[in-house]
Short mmCIF file of C-alpha atoms and ligand atoms in Angstrom, two decimals:
data_model
loop_
_atom_site.label_atom_id
_atom_site.label_comp_id
_atom_site.label_asym_id
_atom_site.label_seq_id
_atom_site.Cartn_x
_atom_site.Cartn_y
_atom_site.Cartn_z
CA MET A 1 480.20 45.15 101.34
CA SER A 2 480.04 45.71 97.65
CA HIS A 3 477.86 48.60 96.83
CA ASP A 4 476.34 47.74 93.53
CA LEU A 5 472.89 47.66 92.11
CA ALA A 6 472.25 44.10 93.26
CA THR A 7 472.76 44.81 96.95
CA HIS A 8 470.75 47.95 96.62
CA ARG A 9 467.73 46.03 95.45
CA SER A 10 467.95 42.91 97.53
CA SER A 11 466.81 44.27 100.88
CA LYS A 12 463.11 43.71 100.49
CA ILE A 13 463.36 40.26 99.09
CA ASP A 14 464.48 38.55 102.28
CA ASP A 15 461.11 39.31 103.79
CA THR A 16 460.85 36.05 105.70
CA ALA A 17 459.18 36.42 109.05
CA THR A 18 460.78 33.34 110.60
CA ALA A 19 463.74 35.16 112.03
CA VAL A 20 461.68 37.89 113.68
CA ARG A 21 461.45 37.43 117.44
CA ILE A 22 458.40 38.95 119.09
CA LEU A 23 457.76 39.33 122.80
CA VAL A 24 454.07 39.53 123.71
CA VAL A 25 453.41 41.21 127.06
CA GLU A 26 449.82 40.69 128.18
CA ASP A 27 448.37 39.73 131.57
CA ASP A 28 445.15 38.19 130.27
CA ARG A 29 445.99 34.54 129.67
CA ASP A 30 443.47 33.89 126.88
CA GLN A 31 444.39 37.04 125.02
CA ARG A 32 448.09 36.22 125.37
CA ARG A 33 447.60 32.74 123.96
CA LEU A 34 445.41 33.94 121.12
CA VAL A 35 447.87 36.62 119.99
CA GLY A 36 450.76 34.18 120.40
CA ALA A 37 448.99 31.62 118.20
CA ILE A 38 448.21 34.16 115.47
CA LEU A 39 451.81 35.30 115.35
CA GLU A 40 453.20 31.79 115.35
CA SER A 41 450.90 30.84 112.51
CA GLN A 42 452.62 33.58 110.49
CA GLY A 43 456.03 32.14 111.24
CA TYR A 44 457.10 34.66 113.86
CA GLN A 45 459.11 33.37 116.80
CA VAL A 46 457.06 34.23 119.88
CA SER A 47 457.81 34.49 123.57
CA THR A 48 455.38 35.83 126.17
CA ALA A 49 455.35 37.61 129.50
CA ALA A 50 452.42 38.16 131.86
CA GLU A 51 453.80 41.16 133.70
CA LEU A 52 456.47 43.88 133.56
CA GLU A 53 458.94 41.97 135.67
CA SER A 54 459.16 38.93 133.40
CA ALA A 55 459.16 41.17 130.30
CA ARG A 56 462.29 42.88 131.66
CA GLY A 57 463.82 39.49 132.25
CA ALA A 58 463.07 38.32 128.71
CA LEU A 59 464.59 41.47 127.25
CA ALA A 60 467.71 41.14 129.38
CA SER A 61 468.27 37.50 128.52
CA GLY A 62 468.01 37.62 124.75
CA ALA A 63 467.55 39.64 121.63
CA VAL A 64 463.97 40.66 120.85
CA ASP A 65 463.11 42.32 117.55
CA LEU A 66 459.71 43.60 118.52
CA VAL A 67 457.66 43.99 121.69
CA LEU A 68 453.89 44.00 121.58
CA SER A 69 452.76 45.16 124.99
CA ASP A 70 449.50 45.88 126.71
CA TRP A 71 449.45 49.23 128.47
CA LYS A 72 447.89 47.98 131.70
CA LEU A 73 449.98 45.40 133.49
CA PRO A 74 449.66 43.95 137.00
CA ASP A 75 452.93 45.45 138.25
CA GLY A 76 453.13 48.63 136.16
CA ASN A 77 452.35 49.78 132.65
CA GLY A 78 453.53 49.61 129.05
CA THR A 79 454.91 53.14 129.16
CA GLU A 80 457.50 52.04 131.69
CA LEU A 81 458.47 49.15 129.46
CA LEU A 82 458.67 51.42 126.43
CA THR A 83 460.93 53.86 128.27
CA LEU A 84 463.25 51.04 129.29
CA ILE A 85 463.40 49.73 125.73
CA ARG A 86 464.13 53.10 124.20
CA GLU A 87 466.98 53.57 126.65
CA GLN A 88 468.50 50.11 126.60
CA HIS A 89 467.37 48.41 123.39
CA PRO A 90 466.84 51.18 120.84
CA GLU A 91 466.91 48.71 117.97
CA THR A 92 463.87 46.85 119.34
CA ALA A 93 460.54 47.88 117.81
CA PHE A 94 457.57 48.54 120.08
CA ILE A 95 453.82 48.40 119.55
CA MET A 96 451.58 49.62 122.35
CA VAL A 97 448.20 47.97 122.93
CA THR A 98 445.71 50.22 124.69
CA ALA A 99 442.16 49.65 125.85
CA TYR A 100 439.32 51.13 123.86
CA GLY A 101 438.79 54.80 124.74
CA THR A 102 442.30 55.50 125.99
CA ILE A 103 443.65 57.10 122.84
CA ALA A 104 445.62 59.64 124.89
CA ARG A 105 447.85 56.79 126.08
CA ALA A 106 448.49 55.72 122.52
CA VAL A 107 449.44 59.26 121.55
CA GLU A 108 451.76 59.44 124.53
CA ALA A 109 453.33 56.13 123.51
CA ILE A 110 454.10 57.41 120.01
CA ARG A 111 455.63 60.52 121.51
CA LEU A 112 457.87 58.33 123.66
CA GLY A 113 459.07 56.39 120.65
CA ALA A 114 456.60 53.55 120.11
CA ASP A 115 456.52 52.49 116.48
CA ASP A 116 452.76 51.98 116.42
CA TYR A 117 449.75 51.32 118.61
CA LEU A 118 446.70 49.06 118.52
CA ALA A 119 443.41 49.76 120.26
CA LYS A 120 441.69 46.79 121.89
CA PRO A 121 439.79 44.89 120.74
CA PHE A 122 441.70 44.49 117.50
CA GLU A 123 441.19 42.19 114.56
CA ARG A 124 443.77 39.66 113.50
CA GLN A 125 444.23 41.60 110.26
CA ALA A 126 444.92 44.88 112.07
CA LEU A 127 447.52 43.16 114.21
CA LEU A 128 449.34 41.66 111.26
CA LEU A 129 449.22 44.88 109.24
CA SER A 130 450.66 46.87 112.08
CA LEU A 131 453.47 44.34 112.53
CA GLU A 132 454.32 44.37 108.86
CA LYS A 133 454.38 48.11 108.69
CA VAL A 134 456.63 48.43 111.72
CA LEU A 135 459.01 45.70 110.65
CA LYS A 136 459.26 47.14 107.18
CA SER A 137 460.17 50.60 108.33
CA ARG A 138 462.64 49.14 110.84
CA ARG A 139 464.27 47.16 108.06
CA LEU A 140 464.59 50.31 105.97
CA GLU A 141 466.26 52.08 108.84
CA ASP A 142 468.71 49.21 109.23
CA GLU A 143 469.36 49.28 105.55
CA ASN A 144 470.04 53.00 105.63
CA ARG A 145 472.38 52.60 108.55
CA ARG A 146 474.20 49.85 106.74
CA LEU A 147 474.54 51.95 103.60
CA THR A 148 475.80 54.93 105.56
CA GLU A 149 478.42 52.78 107.19
CA ALA A 150 479.21 51.27 103.83
CA LEU A 151 480.08 54.69 102.44
CA THR A 152 483.58 54.40 103.72
CA GLU A 153 486.42 56.83 103.38
CA ARG A 154 487.24 55.13 100.13
CA ASP A 155 483.92 56.15 98.61
CA ARG A 156 483.80 59.73 99.67
CA LEU A 157 485.75 62.78 100.61
CA VAL A 158 484.00 65.09 103.03
CA ASP A 159 480.73 65.55 101.09
CA LEU A 160 481.84 64.30 97.72
CA VAL A 161 480.44 60.89 96.88
CA GLY A 162 481.76 58.52 94.23
CA ARG A 163 484.03 55.54 94.01
CA ALA A 164 484.77 55.50 90.29
CA PRO A 165 488.50 55.46 89.54
CA CYS A 166 488.37 59.07 88.28
CA MET A 167 486.86 60.13 91.62
CA GLN A 168 489.47 58.18 93.58
CA ARG A 169 492.19 60.00 91.69
CA LEU A 170 490.45 63.27 92.42
CA TYR A 171 490.26 62.50 96.16
CA GLN A 172 493.95 61.73 96.21
CA ARG A 173 494.77 65.03 94.59
CA VAL A 174 492.40 66.96 96.85
CA GLU A 175 493.96 65.38 99.94
CA LYS A 176 497.43 66.15 98.74
CA LEU A 177 496.60 69.72 97.77
CA ALA A 178 494.68 70.39 100.98
CA GLY A 179 497.94 70.16 102.88
CA THR A 180 499.47 72.93 100.78
CA GLU A 181 498.72 76.58 100.23
CA ALA A 182 498.57 76.13 96.46
CA THR A 183 496.03 78.08 94.46
CA VAL A 184 493.65 75.62 92.85
CA LEU A 185 491.50 76.21 89.78
CA LEU A 186 488.50 73.89 89.69
CA THR A 187 487.01 73.29 86.29
CA GLY A 188 484.15 71.13 85.13
CA GLU A 189 480.62 71.30 83.87
CA SER A 190 477.81 72.69 85.91
CA GLY A 191 476.68 70.47 88.79
CA THR A 192 479.81 68.32 88.95
CA GLY A 193 480.68 69.27 92.53
CA LYS A 194 483.18 72.11 92.12
CA GLU A 195 481.89 73.85 95.20
CA LEU A 196 481.97 70.62 97.23
CA ALA A 197 485.57 70.09 96.16
CA ALA A 198 486.45 73.64 97.21
CA ARG A 199 484.90 73.03 100.61
CA ALA A 200 486.75 69.72 100.95
CA LEU A 201 490.05 71.45 100.14
CA HIS A 202 489.33 73.89 102.93
CA ALA A 203 487.98 71.35 105.44
CA LEU A 204 491.07 69.18 105.12
CA SER A 205 493.51 72.08 105.31
CA ARG A 206 495.29 73.75 108.20
CA ARG A 207 492.86 76.63 107.74
CA ALA A 208 489.85 74.43 108.47
CA ASP A 209 488.91 76.29 111.64
CA ARG A 210 489.11 79.67 109.90
CA ALA A 211 486.60 81.20 107.49
CA PHE A 212 485.62 79.71 104.16
CA VAL A 213 484.25 82.63 102.15
CA ALA A 214 482.56 81.84 98.86
CA VAL A 215 482.07 84.64 96.36
CA ASN A 216 479.86 83.95 93.39
CA CYS A 217 481.27 86.33 90.81
CA ALA A 218 478.26 85.81 88.54
CA ALA A 219 475.77 86.85 91.17
CA ILE A 220 477.15 90.29 92.04
CA PRO A 221 475.79 93.14 89.92
CA GLU A 222 478.62 94.69 87.97
CA GLY A 223 478.51 98.03 89.76
CA LEU A 224 478.86 96.41 93.17
CA VAL A 225 481.71 94.00 92.51
CA GLU A 226 484.44 96.26 93.81
CA SER A 227 482.75 97.12 97.10
CA GLU A 228 481.70 93.50 97.61
CA LEU A 229 485.21 92.18 97.12
CA PHE A 230 487.25 94.91 98.74
CA GLY A 231 484.85 96.62 101.14
CA VAL A 232 484.02 100.29 101.54
CA GLU A 233 485.42 102.94 103.76
CA LYS A 234 483.09 105.15 105.77
CA GLY A 235 481.87 108.08 103.69
CA ALA A 236 483.13 106.65 100.41
CA PHE A 237 479.80 107.40 98.82
CA THR A 238 476.36 108.47 99.93
CA GLY A 239 474.88 105.77 102.05
CA ALA A 240 478.24 104.44 103.14
CA ASP A 241 477.79 105.85 106.61
CA ARG A 242 479.61 102.92 108.09
CA GLY A 243 482.71 101.21 106.80
CA ARG A 244 482.28 97.60 105.74
CA PRO A 245 484.86 94.90 105.07
CA GLY A 246 484.77 93.16 101.70
CA ARG A 247 484.78 89.44 101.06
CA LEU A 248 488.57 89.24 100.79
CA GLU A 249 488.98 90.86 104.16
CA SER A 250 486.37 88.55 105.71
CA ALA A 251 488.31 85.55 104.46
CA ASP A 252 491.54 86.71 106.13
CA GLY A 253 493.35 83.70 107.61
CA GLY A 254 491.02 81.30 105.80
CA THR A 255 490.06 80.29 102.28
CA LEU A 256 488.59 82.56 99.61
CA PHE A 257 486.54 80.65 97.06
CA LEU A 258 486.10 82.65 93.85
CA ASP A 259 483.22 80.84 92.20
CA GLU A 260 482.31 81.41 88.55
CA ILE A 261 485.51 83.43 88.19
CA GLY A 262 484.98 83.58 84.42
CA GLU A 263 482.14 86.04 85.05
CA LEU A 264 484.30 88.58 86.85
CA PRO A 265 484.08 91.87 84.93
CA LEU A 266 487.24 92.50 82.93
CA LEU A 267 487.67 95.89 84.59
CA MET A 268 487.87 94.32 88.04
CA GLN A 269 490.45 91.75 87.11
CA PRO A 270 493.63 93.84 87.53
CA LYS A 271 492.60 94.93 91.01
CA LEU A 272 491.91 91.37 92.08
CA LEU A 273 495.20 90.22 90.60
CA ARG A 274 497.11 92.87 92.52
CA ALA A 275 495.38 91.89 95.77
CA LEU A 276 496.18 88.22 95.25
CA GLN A 277 499.79 88.88 94.33
CA GLU A 278 500.56 91.31 97.10
CA GLY A 279 498.29 90.00 99.83
CA ARG A 280 497.04 93.54 100.36
CA ILE A 281 493.70 95.17 99.73
CA THR A 282 492.31 98.69 99.73
CA ARG A 283 488.70 99.37 100.59
CA VAL A 284 486.77 101.58 98.19
CA GLY A 285 487.31 105.21 99.24
CA ASP A 286 490.22 104.37 101.51
CA GLN A 287 493.90 105.29 101.27
CA ARG A 288 495.14 102.65 103.64
CA GLU A 289 496.19 99.21 102.54
CA ARG A 290 495.31 96.25 104.70
CA GLU A 291 497.10 92.95 104.74
CA VAL A 292 495.17 89.79 104.09
CA ASN A 293 496.35 86.22 104.30
CA LEU A 294 494.32 84.14 101.86
CA ARG A 295 494.28 80.71 100.37
CA ILE A 296 492.66 81.02 96.96
CA ILE A 297 490.46 78.48 95.24
CA ALA A 298 488.67 79.48 92.05
CA ALA A 299 486.09 77.66 89.95
CA THR A 300 484.62 78.02 86.52
CA ASN A 301 482.58 76.01 84.07
CA ARG A 302 483.97 78.03 81.20
CA ASP A 303 487.05 77.26 79.22
CA LEU A 304 489.20 80.03 80.67
CA ALA A 305 492.04 79.52 78.20
CA GLN A 306 489.52 80.15 75.46
CA GLU A 307 488.22 83.21 77.30
CA VAL A 308 491.78 84.54 77.44
CA GLU A 309 492.21 83.89 73.76
CA GLU A 310 489.07 85.85 73.00
CA GLY A 311 490.04 88.74 75.23
CA ARG A 312 487.37 88.24 77.85
CA PHE A 313 489.70 87.15 80.62
CA ARG A 314 493.10 88.58 81.51
CA GLU A 315 495.97 86.29 80.84
CA ASP A 316 497.95 87.36 83.91
CA LEU A 317 495.04 86.63 86.24
CA TYR A 318 494.48 83.32 84.52
CA TYR A 319 498.05 82.23 85.22
CA ARG A 320 497.83 83.46 88.79
CA LEU A 321 494.74 81.29 89.38
CA ASN A 322 495.61 78.28 87.29
CA VAL A 323 498.53 77.13 89.43
CA VAL A 324 497.02 73.70 89.98
CA PRO A 325 494.09 72.81 87.73
CA LEU A 326 491.62 70.23 89.01
CA ASN A 327 488.95 68.96 86.68
CA MET A 328 485.69 67.52 88.01
CA PRO A 329 484.56 64.54 85.93
CA PRO A 330 481.05 64.77 84.44
CA LEU A 331 478.56 62.17 85.61
CA ARG A 332 478.43 60.49 82.18
CA ASP A 333 482.06 59.46 82.69
CA ARG A 334 481.26 57.67 85.94
CA ARG A 335 477.89 56.02 85.50
CA ASP A 336 478.84 53.29 87.95
CA ASP A 337 478.52 55.88 90.69
CA ILE A 338 474.86 56.52 89.95
CA PRO A 339 473.45 53.88 92.38
CA LEU A 340 475.75 55.16 95.10
CA LEU A 341 474.67 58.74 94.49
CA VAL A 342 471.01 57.71 94.36
CA ASP A 343 471.37 56.16 97.83
CA HIS A 344 473.12 59.25 99.07
CA PHE A 345 470.46 61.65 97.77
CA ALA A 346 467.54 59.41 98.77
CA ARG A 347 468.84 59.32 102.32
CA ARG A 348 469.37 63.06 102.34
CA ALA A 349 465.84 63.67 101.04
CA THR A 350 464.15 61.30 103.50
CA ARG A 351 466.01 62.93 106.38
CA ARG A 352 465.24 66.40 105.15
CA HIS A 353 461.54 65.78 104.64
CA GLY A 354 460.95 63.27 107.45
CA VAL A 355 459.60 60.57 105.15
CA SER A 356 460.71 57.03 104.37
CA VAL A 357 460.77 55.21 101.06
CA ASP A 358 461.42 51.67 99.89
CA PRO A 359 464.64 51.00 98.02
CA PHE A 360 464.29 52.13 94.42
CA SER A 361 462.98 49.43 92.11
CA GLY A 362 465.02 47.99 89.27
CA ALA A 363 462.87 49.83 86.72
CA VAL A 364 463.46 53.21 88.34
CA MET A 365 467.16 52.52 88.75
CA LYS A 366 467.46 51.50 85.13
CA ARG A 367 465.90 54.75 83.98
CA LEU A 368 468.25 56.69 86.21
CA LEU A 369 471.20 54.81 84.79
CA ASP A 370 470.07 55.41 81.21
CA HIS A 371 469.42 59.12 81.54
CA PRO A 372 472.10 61.37 79.97
CA TRP A 373 472.27 63.75 82.98
CA PRO A 374 473.27 66.92 81.17
CA GLY A 375 472.96 68.70 84.52
CA ASN A 376 475.29 66.19 86.18
CA VAL A 377 475.13 65.36 89.88
CA ARG A 378 472.97 68.35 90.72
CA GLU A 379 470.30 67.20 88.28
CA LEU A 380 470.46 63.64 89.60
CA GLY A 381 470.15 64.93 93.17
CA ASN A 382 467.12 67.05 92.34
CA THR A 383 465.47 64.19 90.48
CA VAL A 384 465.94 61.78 93.38
CA GLU A 385 464.58 64.33 95.82
CA ARG A 386 461.51 64.80 93.65
CA LEU A 387 460.98 61.02 93.43
CA VAL A 388 461.15 60.74 97.20
CA LEU A 389 458.64 63.54 97.67
CA LEU A 390 456.22 62.11 95.12
CA ALA A 391 456.46 58.51 96.42
CA GLU A 392 453.16 56.97 97.42
CA ASP A 393 453.13 54.55 100.35
CA GLY A 394 456.91 54.73 100.26
CA ARG A 395 457.03 53.47 96.69
CA VAL A 396 459.02 55.47 94.19
CA SER A 397 457.41 55.36 90.77
CA VAL A 398 458.92 55.39 87.34
CA ASP A 399 455.98 57.58 86.25
CA ASP A 400 457.37 60.43 88.32
CA LEU A 401 460.51 60.55 86.21
CA PRO A 402 460.68 63.17 83.49
CA ALA A 403 459.69 61.72 80.12
CA GLU A 404 462.64 60.44 78.17
CA ARG A 405 463.31 62.66 75.19
CA GLU A 406 463.35 60.89 71.89
CA SER A 407 466.07 62.94 70.35
CA ARG A 408 468.34 65.39 72.04
CA GLN A 409 469.00 67.15 68.80
CA ASP A 410 465.79 68.99 68.64
CA GLY A 411 465.06 69.98 72.20
CA GLY A 412 461.64 68.40 72.10
CA PHE A 413 459.92 71.73 71.67
CA LYS A 414 457.44 71.94 68.81
CA VAL A 415 456.33 75.17 67.21
CA PRO A 416 452.53 74.92 67.21
CA PRO A 417 450.97 74.76 63.73
CA GLU A 418 449.29 78.12 64.30
CA GLY A 419 452.70 79.69 64.98
CA LEU A 420 453.78 81.76 67.99
CA SER A 421 455.02 85.16 69.03
CA TRP A 422 458.76 84.80 69.40
CA GLU A 423 459.05 87.65 71.86
CA GLN A 424 456.25 86.32 74.01
CA HIS A 425 457.83 82.89 73.94
CA GLU A 426 461.20 84.23 75.00
CA LYS A 427 459.59 86.23 77.76
CA ASP A 428 457.70 83.15 78.99
CA CYS A 429 460.92 81.13 79.06
CA LEU A 430 462.69 83.80 81.10
CA ARG A 431 459.84 84.14 83.53
CA GLN A 432 459.43 80.41 84.02
CA ALA A 433 463.15 79.88 84.51
CA LEU A 434 463.07 82.48 87.28
CA GLU A 435 460.07 80.76 88.83
CA HIS A 436 461.79 77.38 88.76
CA THR A 437 464.79 78.78 90.57
CA ALA A 438 462.86 80.95 93.02
CA GLY A 439 464.34 84.07 91.46
CA ASN A 440 467.96 82.89 91.49
CA ARG A 441 469.29 84.50 88.32
CA THR A 442 472.51 82.57 88.08
CA ARG A 443 470.65 79.31 88.12
CA ALA A 444 467.87 80.59 85.90
CA ALA A 445 470.48 81.56 83.31
CA LYS A 446 471.94 78.06 83.54
CA LEU A 447 468.55 76.49 83.15
CA LEU A 448 468.28 78.23 79.79
CA SER A 449 471.93 77.51 78.91
CA LEU A 450 472.52 81.23 78.56
CA PRO A 451 475.64 83.08 79.68
CA TYR A 452 474.73 85.13 82.73
CA LYS A 453 475.17 88.42 80.92
CA ALA A 454 473.07 87.37 77.98
CA PHE A 455 470.38 86.35 80.44
CA LEU A 456 470.50 89.73 82.22
CA TYR A 457 470.39 91.52 78.91
CA ARG A 458 467.19 89.73 78.02
CA LEU A 459 465.64 90.38 81.42
CA GLU A 460 466.21 94.06 80.87
CA LYS A 461 464.98 93.94 77.32
CA TYR A 462 461.62 92.66 78.54
CA SER A 463 461.64 94.75 81.71
CA LEU A 464 461.67 91.63 83.86
CA ALA A 465 464.71 92.67 85.88
N1 ATP B 501 480.34 64.00 93.93
C1 ATP B 501 479.26 64.45 94.53
N2 ATP B 501 478.77 63.83 95.61
C2 ATP B 501 477.67 64.27 96.23
N3 ATP B 501 476.99 65.34 95.87
C3 ATP B 501 477.42 66.01 94.80
C4 ATP B 501 478.58 65.61 94.08
N4 ATP B 501 478.76 66.48 93.08
C5 ATP B 501 477.78 67.37 93.16
N5 ATP B 501 476.96 67.11 94.19
C6 ATP B 501 475.74 67.84 94.55
O1 ATP B 501 475.28 68.47 93.38
C7 ATP B 501 474.95 69.82 93.61
C8 ATP B 501 475.86 70.71 92.81
O2 ATP B 501 477.18 70.65 93.32
P1 ATP B 501 478.15 71.91 93.28
O3 ATP B 501 477.41 73.15 93.64
O4 ATP B 501 479.37 71.60 94.07
O5 ATP B 501 478.46 71.91 91.71
P2 ATP B 501 479.23 72.96 90.82
O6 ATP B 501 480.21 72.19 90.03
O7 ATP B 501 479.75 74.06 91.68
O8 ATP B 501 478.09 73.46 89.86
P3 ATP B 501 477.93 74.92 89.14
O9 ATP B 501 479.01 75.04 88.13
O10 ATP B 501 476.59 74.84 88.52
O11 ATP B 501 478.02 75.95 90.22
C9 ATP B 501 475.04 70.01 95.10
O12 ATP B 501 473.78 69.79 95.67
C10 ATP B 501 476.01 68.96 95.55
O13 ATP B 501 475.74 68.58 96.86
MG1 MG B 502 479.20 76.06 91.78
#
């Protein structure tokens, strides 16, 4: 299957009812005929059964897309039929018809997996609406299943999605490197999947069943870096009443992922280098050395060579980490992957939030394709999730997309004619960024395009820390 925009959009167009086969199970002859006639007039292909026994026979002898069954049947009830269908024909949709005043049975039917229920007596319109709703959501499920199956090995590596040539080359390198113990330095802009690539390198390696320990160097307060990385020995300082292994020790035998390595304090760099070179660590306050066996993967969205040049990163550590560089392509260099990623994130969001949505319309998809995505895949993923959550009646609306900015040169912010207090404005920005990220400082700093330290400095300046 080709996975392009056209196939993505086509699913709702072939809405013809002719192919849909419905089995009506109803013991009352007049009612059975009436319902059958209504359905046939809409182009559905109808077969009927007057009791449980013949319904079972009909199901066994041919494919049925949907069963509309009365609860009360001469030789049993609709619940029995529903149970059989859920066990043996899970792809068949089921609508339970219950008598007026027996709502408990309808509730029970939904719990057992019925797609909908109708209370007797029902109007023609209610019947047709229910059918349409059920068939539509079934079709979406099929579509999702098809798309999931369509995301073949070729289109993804562990959790990385993308079939653009640059991604294919990346997968090949990741697969090749996963079989080695080589230290890999992942570079690339924020939100390009560096962490996913690190996890893929681990998952495909011989160490896959051992620990994958991720350390976010930007998120550890400077004073705690050493004890976090190397652990503390009992009694090393007040409060250290129990010894505690550091992150390197926890990763022993597995993979240590040093994320945002560019943020590691300069003072800590020689100690880390020594540990990586010698495979030995010393806990804070300990004399003993302990051996650790680590596979190292590091990531940064900074230009580390530049950082070395400017004296913010040690050259020797840089060379120790940059054995094999792997650069994650930004989303703007692989726009063709956007529809594929949209499917991926829409499916993830519907699963996560237990909702279903129609395939994205051409207008929405066009806007997604035209957006510059400065935040890369992460930003796309968040946008799609928001669209799914804001969808009404399963329809994703273009109005829920952030307004397109006219010019990216001025950020769109306008100083009000009456002026503003710069300090108050800065404080508001900091506070709102923290709110947006639920207090995650690393991400809040990114949201404001500030280096982490500059962000912290400002938090302290305004006593927001
Ligand atoms: N190729 C991809 N396929 C699927 N999901 C992706 C891909 N790239 C990124 N993502 C998603 O985008 C988000 C960010 O990815 P990840 O954390 O790996 O990026 P990163 O490069 O480490 O970013 P940062 O530098 O900001 O830490 C995650 O939710 C991840 O699942
Ligand atoms: Mg990351």
